[in-house]
PDB file of C-alpha atoms in Angstrom:
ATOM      1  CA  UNK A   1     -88.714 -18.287  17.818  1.00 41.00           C
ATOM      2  CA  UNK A   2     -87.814 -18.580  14.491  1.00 52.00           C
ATOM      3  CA  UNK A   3     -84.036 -18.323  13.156  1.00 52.00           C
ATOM      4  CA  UNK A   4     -82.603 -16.238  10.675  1.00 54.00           C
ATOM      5  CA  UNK A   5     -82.966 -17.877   6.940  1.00 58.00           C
ATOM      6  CA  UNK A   6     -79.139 -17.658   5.705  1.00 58.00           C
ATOM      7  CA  UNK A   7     -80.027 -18.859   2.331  1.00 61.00           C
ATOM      8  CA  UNK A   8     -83.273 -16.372   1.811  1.00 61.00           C
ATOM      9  CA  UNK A   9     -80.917 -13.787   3.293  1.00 63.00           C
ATOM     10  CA  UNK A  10     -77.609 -14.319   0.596  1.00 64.00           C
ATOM     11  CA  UNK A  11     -80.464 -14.971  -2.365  1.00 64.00           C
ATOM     12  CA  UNK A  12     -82.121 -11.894  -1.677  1.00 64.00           C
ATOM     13  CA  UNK A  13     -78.502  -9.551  -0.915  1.00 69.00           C
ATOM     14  CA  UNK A  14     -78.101  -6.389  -3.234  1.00 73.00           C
ATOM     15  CA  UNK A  15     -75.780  -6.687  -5.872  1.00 80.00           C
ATOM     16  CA  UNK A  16     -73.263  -4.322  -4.342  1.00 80.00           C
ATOM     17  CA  UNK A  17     -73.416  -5.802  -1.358  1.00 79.00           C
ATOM     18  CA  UNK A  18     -72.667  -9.544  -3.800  1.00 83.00           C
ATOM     19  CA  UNK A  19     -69.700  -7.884  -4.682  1.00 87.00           C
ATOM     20  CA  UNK A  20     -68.048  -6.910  -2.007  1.00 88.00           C
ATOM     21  CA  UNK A  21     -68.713  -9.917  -0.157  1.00 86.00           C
ATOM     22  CA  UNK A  22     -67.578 -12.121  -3.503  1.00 89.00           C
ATOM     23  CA  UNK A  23     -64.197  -9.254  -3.028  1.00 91.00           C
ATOM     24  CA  UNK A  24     -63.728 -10.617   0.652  1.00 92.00           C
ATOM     25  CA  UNK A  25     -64.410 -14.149  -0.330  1.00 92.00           C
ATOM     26  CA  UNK A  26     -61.635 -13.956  -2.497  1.00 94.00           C
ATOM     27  CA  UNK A  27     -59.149 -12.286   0.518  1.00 95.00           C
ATOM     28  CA  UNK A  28     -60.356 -15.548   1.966  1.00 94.00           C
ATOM     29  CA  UNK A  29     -59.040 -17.398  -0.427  1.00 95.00           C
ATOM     30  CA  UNK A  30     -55.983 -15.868  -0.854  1.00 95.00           C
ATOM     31  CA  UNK A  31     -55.536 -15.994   2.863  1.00 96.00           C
ATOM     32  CA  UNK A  32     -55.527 -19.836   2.933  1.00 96.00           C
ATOM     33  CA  UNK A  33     -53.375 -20.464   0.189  1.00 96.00           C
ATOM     34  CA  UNK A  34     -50.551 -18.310   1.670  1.00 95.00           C
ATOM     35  CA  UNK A  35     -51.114 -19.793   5.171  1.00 96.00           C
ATOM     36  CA  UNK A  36     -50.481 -23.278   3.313  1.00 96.00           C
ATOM     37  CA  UNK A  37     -47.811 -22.422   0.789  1.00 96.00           C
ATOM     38  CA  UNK A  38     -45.742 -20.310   3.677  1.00 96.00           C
ATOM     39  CA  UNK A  39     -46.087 -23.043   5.754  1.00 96.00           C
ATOM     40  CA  UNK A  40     -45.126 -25.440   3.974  1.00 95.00           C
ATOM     41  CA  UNK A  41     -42.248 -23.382   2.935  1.00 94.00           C
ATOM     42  CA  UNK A  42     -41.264 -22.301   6.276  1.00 96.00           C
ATOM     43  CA  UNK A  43     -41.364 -26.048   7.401  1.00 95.00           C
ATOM     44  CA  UNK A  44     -38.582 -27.266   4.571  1.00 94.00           C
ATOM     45  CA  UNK A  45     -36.303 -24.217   4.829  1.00 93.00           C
ATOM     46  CA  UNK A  46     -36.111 -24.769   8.478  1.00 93.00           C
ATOM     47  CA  UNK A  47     -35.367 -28.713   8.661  1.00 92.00           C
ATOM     48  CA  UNK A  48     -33.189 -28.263   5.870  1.00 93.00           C
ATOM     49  CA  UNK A  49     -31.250 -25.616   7.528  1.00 92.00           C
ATOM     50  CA  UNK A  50     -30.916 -27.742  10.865  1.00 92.00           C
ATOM     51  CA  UNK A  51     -29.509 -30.449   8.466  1.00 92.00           C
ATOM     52  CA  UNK A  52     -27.308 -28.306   6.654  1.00 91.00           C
ATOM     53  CA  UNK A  53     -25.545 -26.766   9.320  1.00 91.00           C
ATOM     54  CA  UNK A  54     -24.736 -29.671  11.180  1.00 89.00           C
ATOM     55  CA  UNK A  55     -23.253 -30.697   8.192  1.00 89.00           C
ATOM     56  CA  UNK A  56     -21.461 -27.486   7.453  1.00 88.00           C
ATOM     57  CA  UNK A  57     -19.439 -27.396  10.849  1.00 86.00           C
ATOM     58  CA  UNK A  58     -18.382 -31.125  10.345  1.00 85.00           C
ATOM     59  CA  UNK A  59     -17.030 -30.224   6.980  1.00 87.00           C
ATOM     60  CA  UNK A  60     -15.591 -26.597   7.744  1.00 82.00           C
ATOM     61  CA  UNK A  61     -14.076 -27.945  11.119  1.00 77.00           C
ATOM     62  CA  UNK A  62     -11.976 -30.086   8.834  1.00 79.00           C
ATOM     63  CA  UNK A  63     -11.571 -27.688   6.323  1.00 78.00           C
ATOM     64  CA  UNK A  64     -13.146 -29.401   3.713  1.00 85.00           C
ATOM     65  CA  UNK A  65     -14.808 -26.113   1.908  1.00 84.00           C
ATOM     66  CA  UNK A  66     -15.648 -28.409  -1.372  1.00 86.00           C
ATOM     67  CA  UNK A  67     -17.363 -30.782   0.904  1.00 88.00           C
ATOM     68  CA  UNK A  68     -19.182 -27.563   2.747  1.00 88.00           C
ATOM     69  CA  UNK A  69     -20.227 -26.408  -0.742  1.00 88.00           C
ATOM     70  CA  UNK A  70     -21.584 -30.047  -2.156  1.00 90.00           C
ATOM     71  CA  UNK A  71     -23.706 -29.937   1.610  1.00 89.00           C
ATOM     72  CA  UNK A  72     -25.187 -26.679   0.426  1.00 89.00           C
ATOM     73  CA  UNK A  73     -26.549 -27.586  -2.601  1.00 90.00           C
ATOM     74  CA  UNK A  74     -27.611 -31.180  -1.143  1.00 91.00           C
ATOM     75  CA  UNK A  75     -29.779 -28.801   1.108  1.00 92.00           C
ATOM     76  CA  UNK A  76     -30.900 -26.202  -1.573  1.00 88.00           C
ATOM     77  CA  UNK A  77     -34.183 -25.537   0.379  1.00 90.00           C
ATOM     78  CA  UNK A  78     -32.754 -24.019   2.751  1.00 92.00           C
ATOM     79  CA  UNK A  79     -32.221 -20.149   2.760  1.00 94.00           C
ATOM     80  CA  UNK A  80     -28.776 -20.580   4.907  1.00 93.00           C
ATOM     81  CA  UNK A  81     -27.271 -23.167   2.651  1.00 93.00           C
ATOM     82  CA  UNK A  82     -27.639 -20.589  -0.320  1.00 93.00           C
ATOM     83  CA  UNK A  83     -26.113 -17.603   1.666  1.00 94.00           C
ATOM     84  CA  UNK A  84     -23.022 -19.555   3.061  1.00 92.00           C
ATOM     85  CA  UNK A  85     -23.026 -21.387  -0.687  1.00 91.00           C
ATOM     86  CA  UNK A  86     -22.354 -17.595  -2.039  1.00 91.00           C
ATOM     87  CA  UNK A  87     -19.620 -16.736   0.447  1.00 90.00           C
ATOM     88  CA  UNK A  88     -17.915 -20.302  -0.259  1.00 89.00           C
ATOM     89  CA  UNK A  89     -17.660 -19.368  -3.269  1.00 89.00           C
ATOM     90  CA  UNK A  90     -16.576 -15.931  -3.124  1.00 87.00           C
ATOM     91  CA  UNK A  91     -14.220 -17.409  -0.543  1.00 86.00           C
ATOM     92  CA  UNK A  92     -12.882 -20.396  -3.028  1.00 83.00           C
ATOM     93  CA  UNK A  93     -12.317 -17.571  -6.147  1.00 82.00           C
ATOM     94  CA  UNK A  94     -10.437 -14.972  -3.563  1.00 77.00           C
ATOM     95  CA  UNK A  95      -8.645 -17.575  -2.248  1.00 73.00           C
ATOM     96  CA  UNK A  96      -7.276 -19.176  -6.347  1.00 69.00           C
ATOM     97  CA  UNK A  97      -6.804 -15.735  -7.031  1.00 66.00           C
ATOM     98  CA  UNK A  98      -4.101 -14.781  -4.382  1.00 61.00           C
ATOM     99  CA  UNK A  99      -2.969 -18.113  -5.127  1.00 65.00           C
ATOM    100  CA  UNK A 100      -2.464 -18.257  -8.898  1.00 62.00           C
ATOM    101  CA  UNK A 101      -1.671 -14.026  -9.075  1.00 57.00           C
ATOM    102  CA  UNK A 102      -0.292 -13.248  -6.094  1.00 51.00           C
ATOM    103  CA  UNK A 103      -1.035 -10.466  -3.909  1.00 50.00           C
ATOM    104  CA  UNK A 104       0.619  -8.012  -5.589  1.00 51.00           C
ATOM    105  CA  UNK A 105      -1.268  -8.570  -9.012  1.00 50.00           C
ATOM    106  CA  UNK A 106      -4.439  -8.510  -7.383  1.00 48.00           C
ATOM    107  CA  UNK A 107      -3.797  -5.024  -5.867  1.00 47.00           C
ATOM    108  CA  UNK A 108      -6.264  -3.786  -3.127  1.00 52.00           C
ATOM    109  CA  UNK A 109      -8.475  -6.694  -3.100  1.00 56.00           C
ATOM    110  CA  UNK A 110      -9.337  -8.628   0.061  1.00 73.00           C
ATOM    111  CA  UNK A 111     -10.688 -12.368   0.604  1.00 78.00           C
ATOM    112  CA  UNK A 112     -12.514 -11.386   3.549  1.00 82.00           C
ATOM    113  CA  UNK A 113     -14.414  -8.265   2.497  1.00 85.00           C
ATOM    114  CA  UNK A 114     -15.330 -10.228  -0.459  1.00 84.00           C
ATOM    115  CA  UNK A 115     -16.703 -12.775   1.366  1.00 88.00           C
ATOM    116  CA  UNK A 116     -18.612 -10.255   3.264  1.00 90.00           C
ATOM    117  CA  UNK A 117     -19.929  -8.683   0.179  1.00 90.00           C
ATOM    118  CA  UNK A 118     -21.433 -11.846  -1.363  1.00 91.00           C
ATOM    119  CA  UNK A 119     -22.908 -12.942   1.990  1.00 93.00           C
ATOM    120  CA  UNK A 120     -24.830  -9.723   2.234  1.00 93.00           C
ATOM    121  CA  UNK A 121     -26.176  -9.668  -1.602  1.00 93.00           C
ATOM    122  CA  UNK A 122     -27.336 -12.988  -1.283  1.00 93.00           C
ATOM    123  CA  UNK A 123     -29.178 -12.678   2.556  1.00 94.00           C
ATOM    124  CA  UNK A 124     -30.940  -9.403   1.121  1.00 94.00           C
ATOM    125  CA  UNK A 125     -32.209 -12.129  -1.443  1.00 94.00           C
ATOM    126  CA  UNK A 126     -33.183 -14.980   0.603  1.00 94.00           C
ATOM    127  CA  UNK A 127     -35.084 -12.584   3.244  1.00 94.00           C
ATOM    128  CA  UNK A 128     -36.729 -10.919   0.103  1.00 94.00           C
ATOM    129  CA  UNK A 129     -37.807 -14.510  -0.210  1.00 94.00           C
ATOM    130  CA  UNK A 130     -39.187 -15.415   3.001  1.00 94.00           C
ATOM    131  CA  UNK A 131     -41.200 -12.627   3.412  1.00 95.00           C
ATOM    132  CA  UNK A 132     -42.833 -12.904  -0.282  1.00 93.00           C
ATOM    133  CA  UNK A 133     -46.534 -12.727   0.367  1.00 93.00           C
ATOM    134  CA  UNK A 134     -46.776 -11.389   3.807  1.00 95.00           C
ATOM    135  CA  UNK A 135     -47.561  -7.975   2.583  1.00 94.00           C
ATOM    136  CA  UNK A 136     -50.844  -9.288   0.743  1.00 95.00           C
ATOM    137  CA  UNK A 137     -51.703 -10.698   4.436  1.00 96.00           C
ATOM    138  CA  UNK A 138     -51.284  -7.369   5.533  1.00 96.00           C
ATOM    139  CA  UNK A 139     -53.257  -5.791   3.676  1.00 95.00           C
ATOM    140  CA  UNK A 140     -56.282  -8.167   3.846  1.00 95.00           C
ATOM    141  CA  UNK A 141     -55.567  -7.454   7.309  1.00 95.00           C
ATOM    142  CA  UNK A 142     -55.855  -4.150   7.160  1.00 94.00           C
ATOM    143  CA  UNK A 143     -58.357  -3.375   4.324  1.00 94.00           C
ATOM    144  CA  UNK A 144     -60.925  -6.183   5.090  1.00 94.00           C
ATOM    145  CA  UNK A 145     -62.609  -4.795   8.018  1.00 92.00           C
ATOM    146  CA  UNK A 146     -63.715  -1.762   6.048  1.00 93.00           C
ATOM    147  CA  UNK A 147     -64.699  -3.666   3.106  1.00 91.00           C
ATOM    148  CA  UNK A 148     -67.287  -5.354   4.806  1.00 89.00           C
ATOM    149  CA  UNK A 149     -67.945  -1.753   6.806  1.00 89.00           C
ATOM    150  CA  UNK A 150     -68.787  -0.712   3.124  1.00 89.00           C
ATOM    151  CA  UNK A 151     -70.951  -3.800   2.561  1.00 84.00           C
ATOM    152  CA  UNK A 152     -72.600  -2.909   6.305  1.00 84.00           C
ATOM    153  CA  UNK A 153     -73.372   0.474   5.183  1.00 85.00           C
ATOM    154  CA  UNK A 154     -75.129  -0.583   2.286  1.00 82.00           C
ATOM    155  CA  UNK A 155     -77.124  -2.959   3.541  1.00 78.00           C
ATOM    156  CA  UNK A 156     -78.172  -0.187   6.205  1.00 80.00           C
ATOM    157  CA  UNK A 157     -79.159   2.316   3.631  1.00 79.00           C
ATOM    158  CA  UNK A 158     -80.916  -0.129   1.448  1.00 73.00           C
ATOM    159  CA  UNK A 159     -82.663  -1.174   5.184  1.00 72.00           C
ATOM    160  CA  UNK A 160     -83.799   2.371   5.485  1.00 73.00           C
ATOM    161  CA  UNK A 161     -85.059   2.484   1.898  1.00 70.00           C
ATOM    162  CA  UNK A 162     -87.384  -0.043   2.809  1.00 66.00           C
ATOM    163  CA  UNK A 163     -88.390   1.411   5.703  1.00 67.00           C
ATOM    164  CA  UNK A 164     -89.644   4.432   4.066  1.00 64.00           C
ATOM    165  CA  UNK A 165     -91.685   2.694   1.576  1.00 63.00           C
ATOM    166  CA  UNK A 166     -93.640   1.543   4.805  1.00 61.00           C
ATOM    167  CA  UNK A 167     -93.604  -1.625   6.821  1.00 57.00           C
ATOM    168  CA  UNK A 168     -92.081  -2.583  10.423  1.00 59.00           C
ATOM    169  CA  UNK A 169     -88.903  -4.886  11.201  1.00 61.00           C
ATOM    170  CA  UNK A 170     -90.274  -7.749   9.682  1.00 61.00           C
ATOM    171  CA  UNK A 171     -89.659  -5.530   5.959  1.00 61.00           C
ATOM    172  CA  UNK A 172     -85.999  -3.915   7.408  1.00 65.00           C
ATOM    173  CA  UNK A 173     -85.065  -7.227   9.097  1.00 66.00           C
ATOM    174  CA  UNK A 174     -83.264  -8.901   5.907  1.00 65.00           C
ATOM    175  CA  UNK A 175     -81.477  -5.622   4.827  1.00 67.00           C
ATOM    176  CA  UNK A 176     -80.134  -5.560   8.334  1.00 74.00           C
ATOM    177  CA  UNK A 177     -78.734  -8.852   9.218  1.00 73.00           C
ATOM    178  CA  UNK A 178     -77.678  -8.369   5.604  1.00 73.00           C
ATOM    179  CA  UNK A 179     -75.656  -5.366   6.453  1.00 75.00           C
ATOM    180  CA  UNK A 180     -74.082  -6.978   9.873  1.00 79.00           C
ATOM    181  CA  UNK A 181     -73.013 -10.473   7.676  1.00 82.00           C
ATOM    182  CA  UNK A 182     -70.970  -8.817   5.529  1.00 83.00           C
ATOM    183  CA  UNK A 183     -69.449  -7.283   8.856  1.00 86.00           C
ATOM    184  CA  UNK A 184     -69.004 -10.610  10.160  1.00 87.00           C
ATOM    185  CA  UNK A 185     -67.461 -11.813   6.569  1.00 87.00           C
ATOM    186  CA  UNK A 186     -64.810  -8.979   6.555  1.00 90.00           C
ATOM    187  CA  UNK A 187     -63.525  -9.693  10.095  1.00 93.00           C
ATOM    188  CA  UNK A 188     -63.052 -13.495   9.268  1.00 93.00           C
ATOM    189  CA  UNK A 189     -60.446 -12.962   6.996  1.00 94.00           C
ATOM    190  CA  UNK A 190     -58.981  -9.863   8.691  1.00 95.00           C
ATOM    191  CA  UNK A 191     -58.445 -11.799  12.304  1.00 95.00           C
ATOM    192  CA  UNK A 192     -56.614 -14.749  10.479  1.00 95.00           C
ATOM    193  CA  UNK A 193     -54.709 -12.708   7.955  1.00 96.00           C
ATOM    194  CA  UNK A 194     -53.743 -10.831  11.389  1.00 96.00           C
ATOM    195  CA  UNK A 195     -52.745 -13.858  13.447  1.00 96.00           C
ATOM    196  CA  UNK A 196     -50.701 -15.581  10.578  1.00 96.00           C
ATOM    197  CA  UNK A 197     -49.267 -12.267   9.728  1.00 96.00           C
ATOM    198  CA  UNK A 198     -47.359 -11.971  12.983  1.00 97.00           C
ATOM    199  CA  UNK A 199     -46.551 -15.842  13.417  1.00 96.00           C
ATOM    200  CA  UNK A 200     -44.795 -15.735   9.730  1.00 96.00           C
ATOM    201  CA  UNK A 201     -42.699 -12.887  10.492  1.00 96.00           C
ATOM    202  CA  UNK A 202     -41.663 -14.200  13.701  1.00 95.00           C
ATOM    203  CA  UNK A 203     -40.386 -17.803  11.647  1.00 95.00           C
ATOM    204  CA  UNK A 204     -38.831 -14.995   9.347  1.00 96.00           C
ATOM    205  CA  UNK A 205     -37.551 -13.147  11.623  1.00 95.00           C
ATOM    206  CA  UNK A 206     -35.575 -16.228  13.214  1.00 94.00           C
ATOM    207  CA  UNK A 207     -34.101 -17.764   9.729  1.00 94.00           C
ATOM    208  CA  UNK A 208     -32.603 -14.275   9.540  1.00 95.00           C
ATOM    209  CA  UNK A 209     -30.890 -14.778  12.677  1.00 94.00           C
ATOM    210  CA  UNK A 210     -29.963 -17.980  11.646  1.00 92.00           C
ATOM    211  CA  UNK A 211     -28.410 -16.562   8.284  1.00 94.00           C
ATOM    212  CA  UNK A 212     -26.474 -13.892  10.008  1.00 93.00           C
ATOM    213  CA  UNK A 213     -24.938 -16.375  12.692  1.00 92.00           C
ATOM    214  CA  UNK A 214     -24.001 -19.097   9.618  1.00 91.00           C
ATOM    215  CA  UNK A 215     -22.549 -15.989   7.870  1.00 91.00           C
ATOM    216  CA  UNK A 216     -20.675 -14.579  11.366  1.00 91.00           C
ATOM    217  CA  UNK A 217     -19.529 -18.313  11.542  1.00 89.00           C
ATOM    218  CA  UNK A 218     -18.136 -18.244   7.580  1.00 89.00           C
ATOM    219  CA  UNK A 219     -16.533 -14.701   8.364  1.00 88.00           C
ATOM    220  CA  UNK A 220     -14.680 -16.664  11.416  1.00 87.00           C
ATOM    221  CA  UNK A 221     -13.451 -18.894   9.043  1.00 84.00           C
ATOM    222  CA  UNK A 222     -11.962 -16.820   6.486  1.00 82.00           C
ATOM    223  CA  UNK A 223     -10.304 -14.488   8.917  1.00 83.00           C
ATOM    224  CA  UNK A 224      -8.841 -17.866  10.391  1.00 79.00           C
ATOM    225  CA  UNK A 225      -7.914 -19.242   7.105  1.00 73.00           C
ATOM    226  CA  UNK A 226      -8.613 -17.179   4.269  1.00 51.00           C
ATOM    227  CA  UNK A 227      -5.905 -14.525   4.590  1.00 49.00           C
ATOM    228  CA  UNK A 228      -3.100 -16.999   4.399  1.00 48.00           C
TER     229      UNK A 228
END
C-alpha cells in the first residue's frame, strides 16, 4: 500500500491553507523560545534565591542590614533579593530619619508601614516579571486549535471542489489529508503551549510564596528592631 507523499502534499497546499499553517509555524516558534528563555530564567531566579536567603538570615540574624543589602545585589537575579533589597532600604531611610529628626519632626510616619509599602510595590513588579510571556502561551493555547480548524475547513471545501469537477478519492485524497495536517499542525503547538503554560505558573506561583515569606520574615525584623 502506498504512503501518503508529505512533500507532493505541502507543494501542492492552497495558498490559504500556506498561510495559516506558516501563522501556526510561527506559534511554534514562539512557543520554543519562551519554553527556553522562561526556563532558563526560572532556573537562575530560583538558585539565586536559595543562595540569597541563606545569606540573608546569616546577615539579618546578626543584624548586619548593610551586609543583607550588599547579599542582595550580589544575587540580583533573583526576584526575592530585589523585594527584600526595597524594604532594606525603605527600612535603612525610616530608620536615619527617626534617628537624625526625631519622632516628633517626622510626624505620623511609621518605619514599619513603610517597609510594608515598598515590599508590596516592588513584589507587584517582580511577579509582573515572572509571568511576562505566559499570556502569549495562552493564547497559542487557546487560539491554535481553531487556526488549524480554519486551515481543515479549507482544505475540505477545496476537497469538495474537486470532487464536483468529477473524479473519485484518488482526485479528493490530497485536499483531504491536506485539510486534517493542518489539524494535526495546530494541536502541536496548542498541547505544548498548554503543558508549559501550567508548569510555568506553578514555578511562578512558588517564587511568589517565596517573596511573601522573605517579606513576612523582613516585617519580623523591623517590628523587632525597627521601631526602636
Amino acid at each position: 500500500m502506498n504512503g501518503i507523499d508529505f512533500y507532493e502534499m505541502i507543494t501542492n497546499m492552497s495558498i490559504p491553507v500556506w498561510v495559516i499553517n506558516g501563522v501556526i509555524g510561527v506559534f511554534l516558534i514562539a512557543t520554543v523560545y519562551l519554553f527556553f528563555e522562561r526556563f532558563i530564567t526560572y532556573n537562575a531566579a530560583s538558585s539565586s534565591s536559595f543562595n540569597f536567603v541563606v545569606a540573608l538570615r546569616d546577615t539579618l540574624g546578626r543584624g548586619r542590614v548593610d551586609e543583607a543589602q550588599q547579599a542582595a545585589r550580589r544575587f540580583a537575579k533573583s526576584p526575592v533579593a530585589r523585594v527584600v533589597e526595597a524594604g532594606l532600604i525603605a527600612y535603612r531611610q525610616g530608620r536615619d530619619a527617626l534617628t537624625m529628626q526625631g519622632p516628633e519632626d517626622v510626624g505620623e510616619f511609621d518605619v514599619v508601614d513603610s517597609v510594608n509599602r515598598a515590599l508590596e510595590r516592588v513584589k507587584e513588579r517582580e511577579t509582573a516579571g515572572l509571568r511576562k510571556g505566559l499570556g502569549i502561551l495562552a493564547t497559542v493555547a487557546s487560539i491554535t486549535p481553531f487556526v488549524g480548524l480554519l486551515g481543515t475547513v479549507i482544505g475540505i471545501i477545496n476537497a469538495f471542489g474537486m470532487l464536483s469537477e468529477g473524479g473519485g478519492i484518488a482526485k479528493v485524497g490530497p485536499g483531504i489529508a491536506e485539510a486534517l495536517m493542518s489539524t494535526a499542525a495546530g494541536l502541536i503547538p496548542a498541547i505544548i503551549a498548554g503543558v508549559l503554560f501550567n508548569w510555568f505558573t506553578g514555578r511562578v506561583e512558588s517564587m511568589v510564596v517565596d517573596m511573601n515569606d522573605v517579606s513576612s520574615e523582613i516585617i519580623d525584623y523591623v517590628l523587632r528592631e525597627g521601631r526602636a
